[in-house]
Short mmCIF file of C-alpha atoms in Angstrom, two decimals:
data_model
loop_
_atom_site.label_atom_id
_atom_site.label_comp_id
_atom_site.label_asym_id
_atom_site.label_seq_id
_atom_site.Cartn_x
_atom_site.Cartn_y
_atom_site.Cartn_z
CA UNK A 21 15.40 50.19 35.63
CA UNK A 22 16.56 47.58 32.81
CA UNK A 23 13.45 47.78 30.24
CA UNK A 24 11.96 44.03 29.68
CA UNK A 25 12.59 43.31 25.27
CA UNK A 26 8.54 42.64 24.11
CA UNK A 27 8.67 38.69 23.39
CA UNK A 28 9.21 37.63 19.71
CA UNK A 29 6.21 37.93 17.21
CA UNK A 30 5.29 35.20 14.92
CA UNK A 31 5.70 35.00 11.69
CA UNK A 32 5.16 32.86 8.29
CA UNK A 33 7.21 33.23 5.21
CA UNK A 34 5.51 31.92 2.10
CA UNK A 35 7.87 31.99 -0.53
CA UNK A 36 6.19 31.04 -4.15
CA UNK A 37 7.66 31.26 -8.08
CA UNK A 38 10.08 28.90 -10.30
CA UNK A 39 12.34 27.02 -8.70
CA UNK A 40 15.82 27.16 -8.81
CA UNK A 41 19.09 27.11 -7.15
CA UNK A 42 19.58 30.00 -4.40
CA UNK A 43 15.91 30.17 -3.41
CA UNK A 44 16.66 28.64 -0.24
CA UNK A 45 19.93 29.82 0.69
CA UNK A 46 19.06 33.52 0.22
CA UNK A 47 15.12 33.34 1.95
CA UNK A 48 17.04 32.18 5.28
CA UNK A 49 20.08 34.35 4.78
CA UNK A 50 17.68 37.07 5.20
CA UNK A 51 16.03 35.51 8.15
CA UNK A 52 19.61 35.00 9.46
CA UNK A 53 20.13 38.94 9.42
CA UNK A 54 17.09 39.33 11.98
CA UNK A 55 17.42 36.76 14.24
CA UNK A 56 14.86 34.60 13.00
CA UNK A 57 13.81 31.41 14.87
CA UNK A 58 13.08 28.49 12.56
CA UNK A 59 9.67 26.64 14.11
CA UNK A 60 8.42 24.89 11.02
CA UNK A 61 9.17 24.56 7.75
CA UNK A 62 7.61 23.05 4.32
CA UNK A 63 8.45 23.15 0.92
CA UNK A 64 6.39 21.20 -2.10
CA UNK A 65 7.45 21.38 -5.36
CA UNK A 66 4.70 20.77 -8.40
CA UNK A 67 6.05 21.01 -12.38
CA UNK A 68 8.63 23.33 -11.25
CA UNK A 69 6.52 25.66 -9.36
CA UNK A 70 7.70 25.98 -5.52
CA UNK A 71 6.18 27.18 -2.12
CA UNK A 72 8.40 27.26 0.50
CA UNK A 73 7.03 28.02 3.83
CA UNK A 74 9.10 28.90 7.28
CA UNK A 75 7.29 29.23 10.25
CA UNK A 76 9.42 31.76 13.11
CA UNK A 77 9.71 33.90 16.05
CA UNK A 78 11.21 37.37 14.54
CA UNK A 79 12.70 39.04 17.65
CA UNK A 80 13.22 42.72 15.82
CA UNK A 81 10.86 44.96 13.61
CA UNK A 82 8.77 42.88 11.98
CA UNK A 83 8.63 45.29 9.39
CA UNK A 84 12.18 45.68 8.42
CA UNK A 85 11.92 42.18 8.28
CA UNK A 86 9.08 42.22 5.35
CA UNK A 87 11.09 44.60 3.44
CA UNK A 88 14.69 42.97 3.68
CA UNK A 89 12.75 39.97 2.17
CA UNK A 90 10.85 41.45 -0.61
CA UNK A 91 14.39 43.00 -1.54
CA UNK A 92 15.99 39.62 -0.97
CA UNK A 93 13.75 37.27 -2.58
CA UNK A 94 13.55 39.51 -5.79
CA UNK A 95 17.06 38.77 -6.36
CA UNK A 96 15.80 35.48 -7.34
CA UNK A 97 13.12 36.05 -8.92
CA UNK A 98 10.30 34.84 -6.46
CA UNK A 99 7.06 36.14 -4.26
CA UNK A 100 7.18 36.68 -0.54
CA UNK A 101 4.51 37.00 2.05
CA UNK A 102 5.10 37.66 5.45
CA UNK A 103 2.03 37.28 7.79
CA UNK A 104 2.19 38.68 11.43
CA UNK A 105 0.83 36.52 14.38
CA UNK A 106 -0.54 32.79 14.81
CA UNK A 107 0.73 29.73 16.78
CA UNK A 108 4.38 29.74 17.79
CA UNK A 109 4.38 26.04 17.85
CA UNK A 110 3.89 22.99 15.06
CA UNK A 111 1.16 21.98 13.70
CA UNK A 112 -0.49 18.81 16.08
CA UNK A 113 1.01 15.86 14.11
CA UNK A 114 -1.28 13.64 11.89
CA UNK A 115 -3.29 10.92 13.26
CA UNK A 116 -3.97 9.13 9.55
CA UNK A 117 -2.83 8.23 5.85
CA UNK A 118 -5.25 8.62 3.01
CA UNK A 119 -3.92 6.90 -0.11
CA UNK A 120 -6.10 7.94 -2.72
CA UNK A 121 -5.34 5.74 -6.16
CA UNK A 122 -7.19 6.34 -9.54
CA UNK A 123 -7.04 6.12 -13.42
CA UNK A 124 -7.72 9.21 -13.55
CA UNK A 125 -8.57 10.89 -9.88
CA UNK A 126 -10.24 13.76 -11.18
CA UNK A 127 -11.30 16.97 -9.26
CA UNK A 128 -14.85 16.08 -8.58
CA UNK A 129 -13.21 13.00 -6.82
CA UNK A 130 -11.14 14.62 -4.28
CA UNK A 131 -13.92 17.15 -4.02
CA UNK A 132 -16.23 14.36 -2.68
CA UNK A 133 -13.71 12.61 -0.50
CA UNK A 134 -12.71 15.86 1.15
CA UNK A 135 -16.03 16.80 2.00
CA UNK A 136 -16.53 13.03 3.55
CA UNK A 137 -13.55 13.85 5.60
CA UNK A 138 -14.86 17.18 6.80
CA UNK A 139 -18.15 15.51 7.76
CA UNK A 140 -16.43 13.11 9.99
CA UNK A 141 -14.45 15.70 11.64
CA UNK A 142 -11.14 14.99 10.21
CA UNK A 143 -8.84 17.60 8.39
CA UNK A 144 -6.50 17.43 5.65
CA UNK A 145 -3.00 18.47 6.99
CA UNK A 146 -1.22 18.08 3.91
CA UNK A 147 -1.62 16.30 -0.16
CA UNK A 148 1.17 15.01 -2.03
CA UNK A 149 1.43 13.26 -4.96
CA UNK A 150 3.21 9.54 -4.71
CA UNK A 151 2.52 7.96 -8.18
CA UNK A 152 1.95 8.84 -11.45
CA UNK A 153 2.10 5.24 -13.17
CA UNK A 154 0.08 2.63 -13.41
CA UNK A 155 -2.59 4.60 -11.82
CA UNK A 156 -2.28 8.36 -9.92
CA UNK A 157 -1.37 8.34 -6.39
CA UNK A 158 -1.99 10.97 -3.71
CA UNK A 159 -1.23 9.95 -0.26
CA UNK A 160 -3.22 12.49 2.29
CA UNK A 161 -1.64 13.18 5.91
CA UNK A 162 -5.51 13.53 7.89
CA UNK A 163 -5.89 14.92 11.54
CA UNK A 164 -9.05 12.88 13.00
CA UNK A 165 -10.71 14.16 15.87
CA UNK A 166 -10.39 12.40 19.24
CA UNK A 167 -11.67 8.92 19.61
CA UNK A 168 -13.33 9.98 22.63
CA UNK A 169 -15.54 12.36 20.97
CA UNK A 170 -17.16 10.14 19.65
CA UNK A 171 -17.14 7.24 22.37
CA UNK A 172 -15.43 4.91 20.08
CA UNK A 173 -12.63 2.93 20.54
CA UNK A 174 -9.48 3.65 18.35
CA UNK A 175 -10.13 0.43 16.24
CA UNK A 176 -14.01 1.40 15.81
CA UNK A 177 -13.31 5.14 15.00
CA UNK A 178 -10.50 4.08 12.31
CA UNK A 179 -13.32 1.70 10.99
CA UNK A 180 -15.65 4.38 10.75
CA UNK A 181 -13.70 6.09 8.94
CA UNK A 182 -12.40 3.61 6.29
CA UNK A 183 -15.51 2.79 5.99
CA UNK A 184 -17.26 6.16 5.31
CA UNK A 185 -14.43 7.12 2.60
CA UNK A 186 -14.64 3.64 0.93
CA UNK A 187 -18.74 4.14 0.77
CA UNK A 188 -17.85 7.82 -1.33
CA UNK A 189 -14.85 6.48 -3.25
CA UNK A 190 -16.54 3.22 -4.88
CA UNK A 191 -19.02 6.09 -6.00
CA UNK A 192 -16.67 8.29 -7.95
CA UNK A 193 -14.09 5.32 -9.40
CA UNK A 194 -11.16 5.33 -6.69
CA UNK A 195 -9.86 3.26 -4.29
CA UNK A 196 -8.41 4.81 -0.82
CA UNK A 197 -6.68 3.04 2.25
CA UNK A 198 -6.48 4.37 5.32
CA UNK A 199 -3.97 3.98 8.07
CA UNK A 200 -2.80 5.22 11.54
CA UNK A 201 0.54 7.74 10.99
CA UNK A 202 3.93 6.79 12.28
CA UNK A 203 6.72 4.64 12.46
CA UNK A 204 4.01 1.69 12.29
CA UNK A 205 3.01 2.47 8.79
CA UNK A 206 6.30 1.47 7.67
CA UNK A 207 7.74 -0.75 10.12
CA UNK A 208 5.78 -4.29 7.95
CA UNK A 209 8.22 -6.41 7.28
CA UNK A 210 6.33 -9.81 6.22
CA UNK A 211 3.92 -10.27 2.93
CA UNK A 212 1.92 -12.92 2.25
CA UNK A 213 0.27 -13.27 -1.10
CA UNK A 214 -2.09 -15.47 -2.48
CA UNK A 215 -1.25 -16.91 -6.26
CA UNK A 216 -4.17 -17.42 -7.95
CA UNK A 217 -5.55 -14.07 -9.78
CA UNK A 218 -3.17 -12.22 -7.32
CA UNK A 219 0.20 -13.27 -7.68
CA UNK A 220 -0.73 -14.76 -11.43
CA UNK A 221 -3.61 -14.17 -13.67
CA UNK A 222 -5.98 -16.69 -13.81
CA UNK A 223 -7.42 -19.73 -11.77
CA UNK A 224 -4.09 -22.67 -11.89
CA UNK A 225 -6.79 -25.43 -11.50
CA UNK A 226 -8.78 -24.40 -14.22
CA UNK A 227 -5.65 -24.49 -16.35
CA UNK A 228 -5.30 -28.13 -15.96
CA UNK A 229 -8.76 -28.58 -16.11
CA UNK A 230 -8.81 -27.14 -19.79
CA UNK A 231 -6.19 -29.97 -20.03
CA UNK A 232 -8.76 -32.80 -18.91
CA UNK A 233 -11.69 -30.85 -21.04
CA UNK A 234 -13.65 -30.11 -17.74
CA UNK A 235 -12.62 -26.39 -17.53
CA UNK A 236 -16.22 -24.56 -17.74
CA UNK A 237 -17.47 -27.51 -14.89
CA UNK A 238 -14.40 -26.72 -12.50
CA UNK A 239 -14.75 -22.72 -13.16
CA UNK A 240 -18.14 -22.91 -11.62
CA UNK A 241 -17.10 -24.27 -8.97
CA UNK A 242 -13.97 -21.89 -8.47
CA UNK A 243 -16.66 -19.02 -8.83
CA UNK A 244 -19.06 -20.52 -6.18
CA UNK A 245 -16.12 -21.39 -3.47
CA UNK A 246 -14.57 -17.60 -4.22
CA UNK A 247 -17.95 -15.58 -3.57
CA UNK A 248 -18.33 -18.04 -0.48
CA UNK A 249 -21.20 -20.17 -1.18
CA UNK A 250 -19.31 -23.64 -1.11
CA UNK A 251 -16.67 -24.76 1.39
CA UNK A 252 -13.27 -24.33 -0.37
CA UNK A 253 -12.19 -27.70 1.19
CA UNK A 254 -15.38 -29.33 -0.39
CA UNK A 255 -14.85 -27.35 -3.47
CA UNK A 256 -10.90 -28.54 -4.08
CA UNK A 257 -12.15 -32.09 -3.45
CA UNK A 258 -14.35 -31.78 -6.60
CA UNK A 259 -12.34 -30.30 -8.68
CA UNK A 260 -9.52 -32.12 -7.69
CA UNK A 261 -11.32 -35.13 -9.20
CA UNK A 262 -12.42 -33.99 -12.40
CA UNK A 263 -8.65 -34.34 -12.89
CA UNK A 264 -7.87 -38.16 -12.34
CA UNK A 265 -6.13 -39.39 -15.02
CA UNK A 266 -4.51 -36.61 -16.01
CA UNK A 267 -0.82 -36.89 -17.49
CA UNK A 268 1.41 -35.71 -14.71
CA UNK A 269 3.47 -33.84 -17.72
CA UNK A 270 0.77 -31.28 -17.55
CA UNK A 271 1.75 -29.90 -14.82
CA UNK A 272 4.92 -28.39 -16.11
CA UNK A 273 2.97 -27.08 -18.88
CA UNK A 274 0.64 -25.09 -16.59
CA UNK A 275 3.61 -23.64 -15.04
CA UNK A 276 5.22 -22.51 -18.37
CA UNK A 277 2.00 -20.85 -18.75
CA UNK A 278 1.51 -18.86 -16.00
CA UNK A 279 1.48 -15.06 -16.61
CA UNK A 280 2.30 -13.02 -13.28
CA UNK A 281 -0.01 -10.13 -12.81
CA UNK A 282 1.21 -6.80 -14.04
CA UNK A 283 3.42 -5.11 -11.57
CA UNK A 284 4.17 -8.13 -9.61
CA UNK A 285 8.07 -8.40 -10.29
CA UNK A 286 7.92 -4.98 -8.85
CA UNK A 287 6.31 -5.20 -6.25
CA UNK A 288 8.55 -8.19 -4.97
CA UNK A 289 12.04 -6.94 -5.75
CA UNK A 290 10.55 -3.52 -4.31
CA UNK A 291 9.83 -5.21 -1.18
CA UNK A 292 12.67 -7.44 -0.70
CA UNK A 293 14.79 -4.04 -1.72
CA UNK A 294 13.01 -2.87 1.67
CA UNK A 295 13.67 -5.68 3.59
CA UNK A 296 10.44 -7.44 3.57
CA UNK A 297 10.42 -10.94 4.18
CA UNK A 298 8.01 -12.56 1.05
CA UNK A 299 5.73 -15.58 0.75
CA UNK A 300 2.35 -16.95 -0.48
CA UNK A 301 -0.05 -19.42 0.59
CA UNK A 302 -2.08 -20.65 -1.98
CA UNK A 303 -5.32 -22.84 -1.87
CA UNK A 304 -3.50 -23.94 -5.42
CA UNK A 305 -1.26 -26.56 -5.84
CA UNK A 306 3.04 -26.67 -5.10
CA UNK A 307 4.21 -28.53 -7.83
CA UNK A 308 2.41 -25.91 -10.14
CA UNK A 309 3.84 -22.26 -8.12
CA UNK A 310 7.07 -23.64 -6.59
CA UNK A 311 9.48 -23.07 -10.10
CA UNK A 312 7.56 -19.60 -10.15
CA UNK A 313 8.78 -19.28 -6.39
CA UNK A 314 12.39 -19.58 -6.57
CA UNK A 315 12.44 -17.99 -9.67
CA UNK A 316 11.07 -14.33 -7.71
CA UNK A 317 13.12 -15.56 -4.75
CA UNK A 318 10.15 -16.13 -2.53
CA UNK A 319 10.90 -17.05 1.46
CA UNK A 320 8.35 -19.15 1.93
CA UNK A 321 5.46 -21.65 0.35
CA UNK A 322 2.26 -23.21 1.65
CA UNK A 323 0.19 -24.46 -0.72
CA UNK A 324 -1.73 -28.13 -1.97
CA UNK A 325 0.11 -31.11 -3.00
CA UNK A 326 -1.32 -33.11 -5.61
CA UNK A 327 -1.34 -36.91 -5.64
CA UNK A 328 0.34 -38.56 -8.42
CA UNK A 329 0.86 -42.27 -9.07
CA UNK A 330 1.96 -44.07 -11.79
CA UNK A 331 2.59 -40.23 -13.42
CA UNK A 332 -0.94 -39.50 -13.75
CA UNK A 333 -2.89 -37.56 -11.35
CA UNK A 334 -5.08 -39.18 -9.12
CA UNK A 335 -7.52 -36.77 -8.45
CA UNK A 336 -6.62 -36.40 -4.63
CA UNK A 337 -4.41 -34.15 -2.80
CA UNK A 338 -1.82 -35.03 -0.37
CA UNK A 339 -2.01 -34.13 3.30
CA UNK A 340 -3.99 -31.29 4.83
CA UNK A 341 -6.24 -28.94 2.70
CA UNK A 342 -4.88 -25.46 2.77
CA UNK A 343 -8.33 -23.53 2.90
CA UNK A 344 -9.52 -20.62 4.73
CA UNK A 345 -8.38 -21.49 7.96
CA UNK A 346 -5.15 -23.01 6.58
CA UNK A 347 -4.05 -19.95 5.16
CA UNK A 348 -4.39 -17.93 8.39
CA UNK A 349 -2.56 -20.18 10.34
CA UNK A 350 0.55 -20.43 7.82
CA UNK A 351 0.88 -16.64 7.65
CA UNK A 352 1.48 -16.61 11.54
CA UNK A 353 3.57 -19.47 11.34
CA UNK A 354 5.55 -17.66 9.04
CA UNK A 355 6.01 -14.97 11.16
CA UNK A 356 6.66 -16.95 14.29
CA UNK A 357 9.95 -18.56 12.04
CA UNK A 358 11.27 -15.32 10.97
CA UNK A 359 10.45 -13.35 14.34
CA UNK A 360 7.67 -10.62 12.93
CA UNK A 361 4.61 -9.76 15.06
CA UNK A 362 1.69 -10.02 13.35
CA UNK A 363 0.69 -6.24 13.39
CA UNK A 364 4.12 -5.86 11.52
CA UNK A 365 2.73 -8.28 8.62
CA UNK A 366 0.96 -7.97 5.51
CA UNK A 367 -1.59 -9.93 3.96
CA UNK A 368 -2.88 -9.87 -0.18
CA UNK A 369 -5.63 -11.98 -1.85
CA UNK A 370 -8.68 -11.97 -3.37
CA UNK A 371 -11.69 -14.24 -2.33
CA UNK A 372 -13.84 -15.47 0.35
CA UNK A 373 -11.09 -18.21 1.45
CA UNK A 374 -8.67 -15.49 1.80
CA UNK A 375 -10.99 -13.72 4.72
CA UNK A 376 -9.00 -15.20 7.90
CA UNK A 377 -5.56 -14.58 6.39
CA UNK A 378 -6.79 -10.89 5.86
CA UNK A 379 -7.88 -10.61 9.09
CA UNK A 380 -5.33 -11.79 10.73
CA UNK A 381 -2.56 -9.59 9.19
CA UNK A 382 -1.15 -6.57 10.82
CA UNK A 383 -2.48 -5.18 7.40
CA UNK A 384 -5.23 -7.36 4.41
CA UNK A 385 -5.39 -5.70 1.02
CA UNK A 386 -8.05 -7.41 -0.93
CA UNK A 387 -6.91 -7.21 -4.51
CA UNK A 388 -9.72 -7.06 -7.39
CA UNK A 389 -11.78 -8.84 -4.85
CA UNK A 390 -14.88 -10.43 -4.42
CA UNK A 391 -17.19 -8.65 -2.10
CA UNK A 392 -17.04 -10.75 0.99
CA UNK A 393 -13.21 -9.93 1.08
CA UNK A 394 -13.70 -6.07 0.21
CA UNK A 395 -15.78 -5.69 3.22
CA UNK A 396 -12.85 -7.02 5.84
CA UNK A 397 -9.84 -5.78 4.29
CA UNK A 398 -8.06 -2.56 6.02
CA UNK A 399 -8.04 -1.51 1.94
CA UNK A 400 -9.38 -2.59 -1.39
CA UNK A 401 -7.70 -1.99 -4.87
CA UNK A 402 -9.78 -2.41 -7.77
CA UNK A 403 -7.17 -1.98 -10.48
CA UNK A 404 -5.13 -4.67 -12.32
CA UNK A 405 -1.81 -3.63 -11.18
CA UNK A 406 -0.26 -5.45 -8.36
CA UNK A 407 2.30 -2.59 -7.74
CA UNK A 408 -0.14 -0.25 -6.48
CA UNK A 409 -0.24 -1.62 -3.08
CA UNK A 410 3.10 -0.51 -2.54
CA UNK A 411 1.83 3.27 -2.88
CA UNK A 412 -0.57 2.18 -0.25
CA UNK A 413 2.64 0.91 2.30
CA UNK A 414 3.61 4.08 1.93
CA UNK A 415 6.51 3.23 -1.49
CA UNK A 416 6.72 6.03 -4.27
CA UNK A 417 7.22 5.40 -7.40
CA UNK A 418 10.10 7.68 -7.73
CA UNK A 419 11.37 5.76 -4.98
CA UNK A 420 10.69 1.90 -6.75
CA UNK A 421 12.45 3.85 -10.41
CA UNK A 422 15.27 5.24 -8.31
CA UNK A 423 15.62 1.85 -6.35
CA UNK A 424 15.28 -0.25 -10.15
CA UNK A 425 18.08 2.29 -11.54
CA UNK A 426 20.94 1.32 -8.74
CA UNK A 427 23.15 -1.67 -9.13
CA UNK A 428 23.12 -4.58 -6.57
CA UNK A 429 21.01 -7.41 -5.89
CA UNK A 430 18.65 -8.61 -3.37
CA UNK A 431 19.44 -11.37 -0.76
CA UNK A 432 18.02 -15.16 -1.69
CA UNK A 433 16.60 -17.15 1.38
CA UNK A 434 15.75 -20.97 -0.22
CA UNK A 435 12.29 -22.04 -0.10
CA UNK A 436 12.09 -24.29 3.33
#
């Protein structure tokens, strides 16, 4: 009678100490010598320190096994536990992304939003780091619990959950995004910014209103239509006016002026680099953004003309008003030209007349924003640096400094 071999036991390697050269190499030469099965493996890396983890079906004596590697592994100089047993499979694969961004994130911070995550069910499959400048990035792969547990729908259950992390993370100073796992997370391929006090610092029309002396009546306004409480296209009318008269020449001025917002050159080469497909549609004015638009090699404008006769400024705009409603419809149209779906497209701004675009995006980041626009965007960021939201499309910023240290350019499509 042939005798039946017992089925292969489990096992997990955790390999920990310095690393170096020859860790690797010598922790699966060992496993090589018993026949190991490779399942699963990890490896993270922190200030040098490493732990290296192999998952495996050990066919042999389990024991031998232990003591081969404790030989092995002291070679070079690092710890090795062998535990008997467990799953023989991987891990279920995330369902979500956590970015967590802060200046600092400190440990009572990650304390609170891991507890929030435990209370709604969800656990944290893994934590790396993603960004250590302008702010500290930590991107967290989450396993939610079924939809159905609930009786949510997948939308309303990812809702609940932004929501319930945003509540705890406004209360200890950090900002977090979440988003479903997989290929979608980085299949976006269209951004759509809005200029002012996104794409710039600073309000454009209240730069030529200091021109006309009219600045503090105009910002008012600008403050008013921003939090929601005035119809932008009513709002631009006004302010429009306060600038009849107004020396055409002025408007080169402004746009000699303008000061990008920190990060921003980044964040578009970065996403051109990627393949991204870059515009903005501003409730501002085109004769003011379009030299700043060819100069970062943007694909596409939509944004107020101003009426000018006789070179001064009439205190009218040309043609329709791009407001709220404008803005959403020039982002699809965007899409429609280059051939994006709109789940595959991004969306940035900052105020109320920003809420459609937002929403209308595969993805809206409200940036420093005013509360109506915090509460619909898929994720807020509250700090002055426009190149955190590539962190939150799932970007490094080893892999923006690696990108920035290669030759080569990026490809220029002109402005239609």
């Amino acid at each position: 009678m042939v005798e039946t071999p017992p089925p292969p036991t489990s096992v997990l390697v955790t390999v920990t100490g310095g690393d170096k050269p020859g860790v690797t190499s010598v922790l699966f030469a060992s496993l090589a010598r018993h026949d190991v099965s490779v399942v699963d493996v990890e490896q993270v890396v922190i200030r040098g320190r490493l732990t290296l983890g192999v998952l495996g079906s050990c066919p042999g004596d389990v024991e031998s096994l232990q003591e081969h590697l404790e030989e092995a592994m002291g070679t070079v100089g690092v710890h090795v536990d062998v535990e008997v047993g467990g799953a023989h499979g991987r891990s279920p694969l995330s369902t979500h992304v956590v970015v967590v961004l802060g200046r600092p994130v400190t440990a009572r911070a990650i304390s609170v939003l891991s507890s929030e995550l435990a209370r709604q069910g969800a656990n944290i499959d893994s934590i790396r780091g993603i960004a250590d400048y302008p702010v500290t990035g930590l991107e967290l792969l989450v396993s939610a619990r079924p939809q159905e547990e609930g009786g949510l729908s997948s939308d309303e259950a990812d809702e609940a959950l932004r929501s319930a992390l945003a509540t705890v993370a406004a209360g200890v100073g950090i900002d977090v995004a979440v988003e479903r796992s997989g290929l979608a997370r980085r299949a976006k391929r269209l951004i759509v910014f809005d200029v002012d006090s996104t794409l710039v610092q600073g309000e454009v029309i209240e730069m030529l209103a200091a021109r006309a002396g009219v600045e503090d009546e105009v910002r008012a306004v600008t403050e008013a239509a921003m939090r929601g409480e005035i119809d932008f296209a009513e709002s631009l009318h006004r302010r429009v006016a306060t600038l009849a008269g107004l020396d055409a020449s002025v408007i080169d001025d402004v746009a000699e002026d303008l000061e990008l917002t920190p990060g921003a050159r980044t964040t578009i080469r970065t996403l051109r680099r990627l393949g991204y497909h870059c515009g903005v549609v501003s409730g501002g004015f085109r004769q003011v953004i379009e030299g700043l638009a060819h100069e970062l090699e943007l694909d596409f404008v939509k944004a107020n003309t101003l009426e000018i006769v006789d070179g001064k400024l009439t205190g009218r705009v040309i043609g329709d008003v791009v407001d709220r409603a404008a803005k959403a419809v020039a982002l699809r149209q965007f899409a429609s030209e280059v051939g994006v779906p709109m789940e595959q497209t991004v969306a940035v701004g900052d105020g109320a007349n920003d809420i459609d675009m937002l929403t209308a995006a595969g993805l809206g980041i409200a940036f420093n924003a005013k509360p109506a626009l915090r509460e619909v965007a898929d994720a807020a960021l509250s700090y002055p640096f426009l190149d955190a939201l590539l962190f939150v499309l799932g970007v490094t910023r080893s892999e923006i400094e690696a990108a920035d240290s290669l030759d080569g350019g990026v490809r220029r499509i002109p402005i239609p």
